[in-house]
Short mmCIF file of C-alpha atoms in Angstrom, two decimals:
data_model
loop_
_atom_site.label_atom_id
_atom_site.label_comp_id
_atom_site.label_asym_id
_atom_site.label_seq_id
_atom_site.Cartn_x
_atom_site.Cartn_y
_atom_site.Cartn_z
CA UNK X 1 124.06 123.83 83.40
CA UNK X 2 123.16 123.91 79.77
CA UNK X 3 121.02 120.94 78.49
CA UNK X 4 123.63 120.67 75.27
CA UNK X 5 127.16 120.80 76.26
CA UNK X 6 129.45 120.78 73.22
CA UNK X 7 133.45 120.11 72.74
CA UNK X 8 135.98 121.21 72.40
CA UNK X 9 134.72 124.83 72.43
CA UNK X 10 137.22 126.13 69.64
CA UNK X 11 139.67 123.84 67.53
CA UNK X 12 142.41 124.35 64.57
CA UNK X 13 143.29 121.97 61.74
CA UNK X 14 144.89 122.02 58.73
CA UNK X 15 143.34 121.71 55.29
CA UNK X 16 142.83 117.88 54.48
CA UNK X 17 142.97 117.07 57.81
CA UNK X 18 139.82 115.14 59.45
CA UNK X 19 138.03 116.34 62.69
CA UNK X 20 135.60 115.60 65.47
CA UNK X 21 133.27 117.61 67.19
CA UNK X 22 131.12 116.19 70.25
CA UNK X 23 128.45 116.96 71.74
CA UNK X 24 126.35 115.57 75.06
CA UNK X 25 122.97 116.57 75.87
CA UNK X 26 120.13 116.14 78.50
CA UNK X 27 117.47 117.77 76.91
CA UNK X 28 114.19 115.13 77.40
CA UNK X 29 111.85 114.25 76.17
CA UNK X 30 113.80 113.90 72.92
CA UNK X 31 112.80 114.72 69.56
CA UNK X 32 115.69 114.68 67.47
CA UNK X 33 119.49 115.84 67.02
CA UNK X 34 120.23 118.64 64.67
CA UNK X 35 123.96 120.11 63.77
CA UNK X 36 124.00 123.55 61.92
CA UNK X 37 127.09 125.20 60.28
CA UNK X 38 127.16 128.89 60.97
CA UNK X 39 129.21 130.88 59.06
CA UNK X 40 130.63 134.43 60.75
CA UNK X 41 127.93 136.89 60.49
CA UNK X 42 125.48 134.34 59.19
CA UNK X 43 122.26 132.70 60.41
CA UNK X 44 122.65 129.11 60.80
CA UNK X 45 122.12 126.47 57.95
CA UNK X 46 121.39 123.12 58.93
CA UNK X 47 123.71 120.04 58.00
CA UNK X 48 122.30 117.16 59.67
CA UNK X 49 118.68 116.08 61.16
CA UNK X 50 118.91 112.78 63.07
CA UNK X 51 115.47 110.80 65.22
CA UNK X 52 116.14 108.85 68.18
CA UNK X 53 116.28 105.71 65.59
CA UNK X 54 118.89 106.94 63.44
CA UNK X 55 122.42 105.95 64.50
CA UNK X 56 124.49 108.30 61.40
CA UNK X 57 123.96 110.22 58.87
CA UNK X 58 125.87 111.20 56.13
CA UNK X 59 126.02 115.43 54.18
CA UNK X 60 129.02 114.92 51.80
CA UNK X 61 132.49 115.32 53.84
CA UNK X 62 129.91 115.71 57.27
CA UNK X 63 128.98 112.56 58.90
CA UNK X 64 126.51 112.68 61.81
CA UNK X 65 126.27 110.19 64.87
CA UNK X 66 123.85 109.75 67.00
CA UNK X 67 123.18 107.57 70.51
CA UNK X 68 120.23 107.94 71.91
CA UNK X 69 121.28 106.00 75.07
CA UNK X 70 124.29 107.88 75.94
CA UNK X 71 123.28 110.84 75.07
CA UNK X 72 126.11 111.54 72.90
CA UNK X 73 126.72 112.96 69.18
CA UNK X 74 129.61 113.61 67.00
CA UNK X 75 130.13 115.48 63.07
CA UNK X 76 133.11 114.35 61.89
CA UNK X 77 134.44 116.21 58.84
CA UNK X 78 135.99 114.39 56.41
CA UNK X 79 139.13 115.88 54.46
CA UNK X 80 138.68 119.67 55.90
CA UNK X 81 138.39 122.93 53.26
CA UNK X 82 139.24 126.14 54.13
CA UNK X 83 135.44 127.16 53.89
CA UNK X 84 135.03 124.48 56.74
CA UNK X 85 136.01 127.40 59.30
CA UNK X 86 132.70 128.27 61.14
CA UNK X 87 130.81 127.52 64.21
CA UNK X 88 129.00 124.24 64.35
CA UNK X 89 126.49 123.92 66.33
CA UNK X 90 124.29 120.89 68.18
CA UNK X 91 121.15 121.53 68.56
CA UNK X 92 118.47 118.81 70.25
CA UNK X 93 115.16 119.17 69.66
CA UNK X 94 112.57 118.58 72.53
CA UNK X 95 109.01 117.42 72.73
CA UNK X 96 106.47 120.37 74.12
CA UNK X 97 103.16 120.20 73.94
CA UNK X 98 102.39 119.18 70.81
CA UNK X 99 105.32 121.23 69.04
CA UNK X 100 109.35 120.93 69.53
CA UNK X 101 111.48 123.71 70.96
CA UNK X 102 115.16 123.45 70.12
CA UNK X 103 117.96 123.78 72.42
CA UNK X 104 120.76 124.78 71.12
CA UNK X 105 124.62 124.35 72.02
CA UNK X 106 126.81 127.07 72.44
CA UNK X 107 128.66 126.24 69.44
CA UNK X 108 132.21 125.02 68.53
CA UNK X 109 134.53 127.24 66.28
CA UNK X 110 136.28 125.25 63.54
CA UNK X 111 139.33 127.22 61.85
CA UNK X 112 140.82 125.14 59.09
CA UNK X 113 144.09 126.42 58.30
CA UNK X 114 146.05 126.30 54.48
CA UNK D 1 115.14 134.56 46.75
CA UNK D 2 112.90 131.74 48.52
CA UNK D 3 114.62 131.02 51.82
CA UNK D 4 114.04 133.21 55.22
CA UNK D 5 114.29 137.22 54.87
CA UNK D 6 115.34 139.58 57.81
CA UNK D 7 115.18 143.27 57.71
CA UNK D 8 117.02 145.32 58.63
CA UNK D 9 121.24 143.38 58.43
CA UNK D 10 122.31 145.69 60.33
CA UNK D 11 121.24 148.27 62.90
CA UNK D 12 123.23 150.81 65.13
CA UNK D 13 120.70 153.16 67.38
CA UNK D 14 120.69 155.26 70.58
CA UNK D 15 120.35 153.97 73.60
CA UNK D 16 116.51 154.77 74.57
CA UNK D 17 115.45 154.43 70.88
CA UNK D 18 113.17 151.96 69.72
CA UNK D 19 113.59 149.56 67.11
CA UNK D 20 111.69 147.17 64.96
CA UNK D 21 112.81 144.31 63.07
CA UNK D 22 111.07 142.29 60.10
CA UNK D 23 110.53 138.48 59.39
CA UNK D 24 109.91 137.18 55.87
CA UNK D 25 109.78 133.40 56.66
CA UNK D 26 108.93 130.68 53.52
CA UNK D 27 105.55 131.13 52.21
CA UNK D 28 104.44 127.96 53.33
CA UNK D 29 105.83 127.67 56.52
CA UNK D 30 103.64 127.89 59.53
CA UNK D 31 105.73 128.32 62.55
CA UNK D 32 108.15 131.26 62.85
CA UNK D 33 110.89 131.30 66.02
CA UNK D 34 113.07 134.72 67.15
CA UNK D 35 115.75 133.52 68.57
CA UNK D 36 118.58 135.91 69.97
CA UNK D 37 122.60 135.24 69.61
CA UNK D 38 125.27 136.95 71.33
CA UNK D 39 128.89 136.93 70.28
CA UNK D 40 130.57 133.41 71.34
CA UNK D 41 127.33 131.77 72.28
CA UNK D 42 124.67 129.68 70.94
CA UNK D 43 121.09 131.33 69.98
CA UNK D 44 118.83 131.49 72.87
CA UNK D 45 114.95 131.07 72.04
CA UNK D 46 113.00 134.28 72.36
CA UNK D 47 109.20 133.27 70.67
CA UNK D 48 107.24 131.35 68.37
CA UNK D 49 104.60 131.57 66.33
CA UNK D 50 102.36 128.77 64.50
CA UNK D 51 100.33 130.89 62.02
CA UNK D 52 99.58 134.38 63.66
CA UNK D 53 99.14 132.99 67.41
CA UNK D 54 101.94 133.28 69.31
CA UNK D 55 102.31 129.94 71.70
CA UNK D 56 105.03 130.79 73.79
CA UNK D 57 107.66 133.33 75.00
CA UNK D 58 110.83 132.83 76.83
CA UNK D 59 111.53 134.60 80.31
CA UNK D 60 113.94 136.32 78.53
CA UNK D 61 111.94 138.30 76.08
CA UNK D 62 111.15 141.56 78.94
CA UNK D 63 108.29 143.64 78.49
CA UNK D 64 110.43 145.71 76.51
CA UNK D 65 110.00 143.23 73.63
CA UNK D 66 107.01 142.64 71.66
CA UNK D 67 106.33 140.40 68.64
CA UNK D 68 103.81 140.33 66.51
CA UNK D 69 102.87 137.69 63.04
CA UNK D 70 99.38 139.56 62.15
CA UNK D 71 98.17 137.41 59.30
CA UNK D 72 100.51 134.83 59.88
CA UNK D 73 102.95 135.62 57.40
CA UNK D 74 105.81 138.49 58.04
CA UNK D 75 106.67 138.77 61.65
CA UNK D 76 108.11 141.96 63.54
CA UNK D 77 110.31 142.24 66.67
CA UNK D 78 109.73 145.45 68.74
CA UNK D 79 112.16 146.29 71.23
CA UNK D 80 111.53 149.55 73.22
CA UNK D 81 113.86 151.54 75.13
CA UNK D 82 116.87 149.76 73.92
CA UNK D 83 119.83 148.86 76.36
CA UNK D 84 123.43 148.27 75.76
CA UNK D 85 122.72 144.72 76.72
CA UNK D 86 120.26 143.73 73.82
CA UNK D 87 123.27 144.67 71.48
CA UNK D 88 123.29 141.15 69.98
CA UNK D 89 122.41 139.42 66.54
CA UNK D 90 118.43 138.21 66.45
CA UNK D 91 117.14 135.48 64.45
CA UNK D 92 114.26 134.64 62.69
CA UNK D 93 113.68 131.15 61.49
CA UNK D 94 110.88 129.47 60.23
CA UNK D 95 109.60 125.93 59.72
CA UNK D 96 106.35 123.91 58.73
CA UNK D 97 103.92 122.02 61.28
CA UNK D 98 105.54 118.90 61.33
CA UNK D 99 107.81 116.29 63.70
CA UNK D 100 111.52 115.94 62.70
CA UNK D 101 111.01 118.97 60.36
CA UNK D 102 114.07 121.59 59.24
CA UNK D 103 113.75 124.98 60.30
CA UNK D 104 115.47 127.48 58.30
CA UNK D 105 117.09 130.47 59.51
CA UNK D 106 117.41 134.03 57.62
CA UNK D 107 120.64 135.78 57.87
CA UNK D 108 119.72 137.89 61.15
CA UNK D 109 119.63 141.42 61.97
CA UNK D 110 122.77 142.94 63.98
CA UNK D 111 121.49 145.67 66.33
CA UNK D 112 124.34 147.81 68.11
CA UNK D 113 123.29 149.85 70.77
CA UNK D 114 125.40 152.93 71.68
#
């Protein structure tokens, strides 16, 4: 079973349209909750960093949420663009040693239709 | 052009052949991470580097796949006797020694084994 479980895998919208992506994870001890936009072809770029203390967090038209004792974060996107369509992926970062490794979701795909 | 560099994009070879790919993380950045991503899936961690040692591998990196950071700067990714099944996009991302910190990813190299 993978350690960040992410949903729904794939999802369509229109443009202007808001969405919500979730994601659950196990992955202990935790460091912090990262989501990443990755466009087709592209290595990821990172949208949102989040520590156990941080409840949201705001890039712009992405919003971040984050609880720590559930286990559970979302991204909602906020009045979708066409160059919203990507995968977004959640990706928790766990204490090791004294480093982090991070585990990362299988990732969502967004397609935001005209 | 400051962010993460991979070399080759792109890279189509016989099966059998070796390959090597390249690593440019930022110039400040001490740890480096492969990670490899298959179509439809989330990257999966391969091995990391702070400065040139490498601190750990994952099960999944065979002995078919070396890495090397020799003066803890550019980083290579050997693979030897290539298999249809490493056909997949690898990562290179780097970050600097530090808790909660971003790790930036280059745009990956595509390797297509025939």
């Amino acid at each position: 079973k993978n350690q960040v479980e992410q949903s729904p895998q794939s999802l369509i919208i229109l443009e202007g349209k808001n969405c919500t992506l979730q994601c659950n994870y196990t992955v202990s001890p935790f460091s912090n909750l990262r989501w990443y936009k990755q466009d087709t072809g592209r290595g990821p770029v990172s949208l949102t960093i989040m520590t156990f203390s941080e409840n949201t967090k705001s890039n712009g038209r992405y919003t971040a949420t984050l609880d720590a004792d559930t286990k559970q974060s979302s991204l909602h996107i906020t009045a979708s663009q066409l160059s919203d369509s990507a995968s977004y992926i959640c990706v928790v970062s766990k204490r090791q040693g004294g480093s982090e490794k991070l585990v990362f979701g299988k990732g969502m795909k967004l397609t935001v239709n005209p | 052009d400051t962010g993460v560099s991979q070399n080759p994009r792109h890279k189509i070879t016989k099966r059998g052949q070796n390959v090597t790919f390249r690593c440019d993380p930022i110039s400040e950045h001490n740890r480096l991470y492969w990670y490899r991503q298959t179509l439809g899936q989330g990257p999966e961690f391969l091995t990391y580097f702070q400065n040139e040692a490498q601190l750990e591998k994952s099960r999944l990196l065979s002995d078919r796949f070396s890495a090397e950071r020799p003066k803890g700067s550019f980083s290579t990714l050997e693979i030897q006797r290539t298999e249809q099944g490493d056909s997949a996009m690898y990562l290179c991302a780097s970050s600097l020694v530090r808790e909660n910190t971003e790790a930036f990813f280059g745009q990956g190299t595509r390797l297509t084994v025939v």
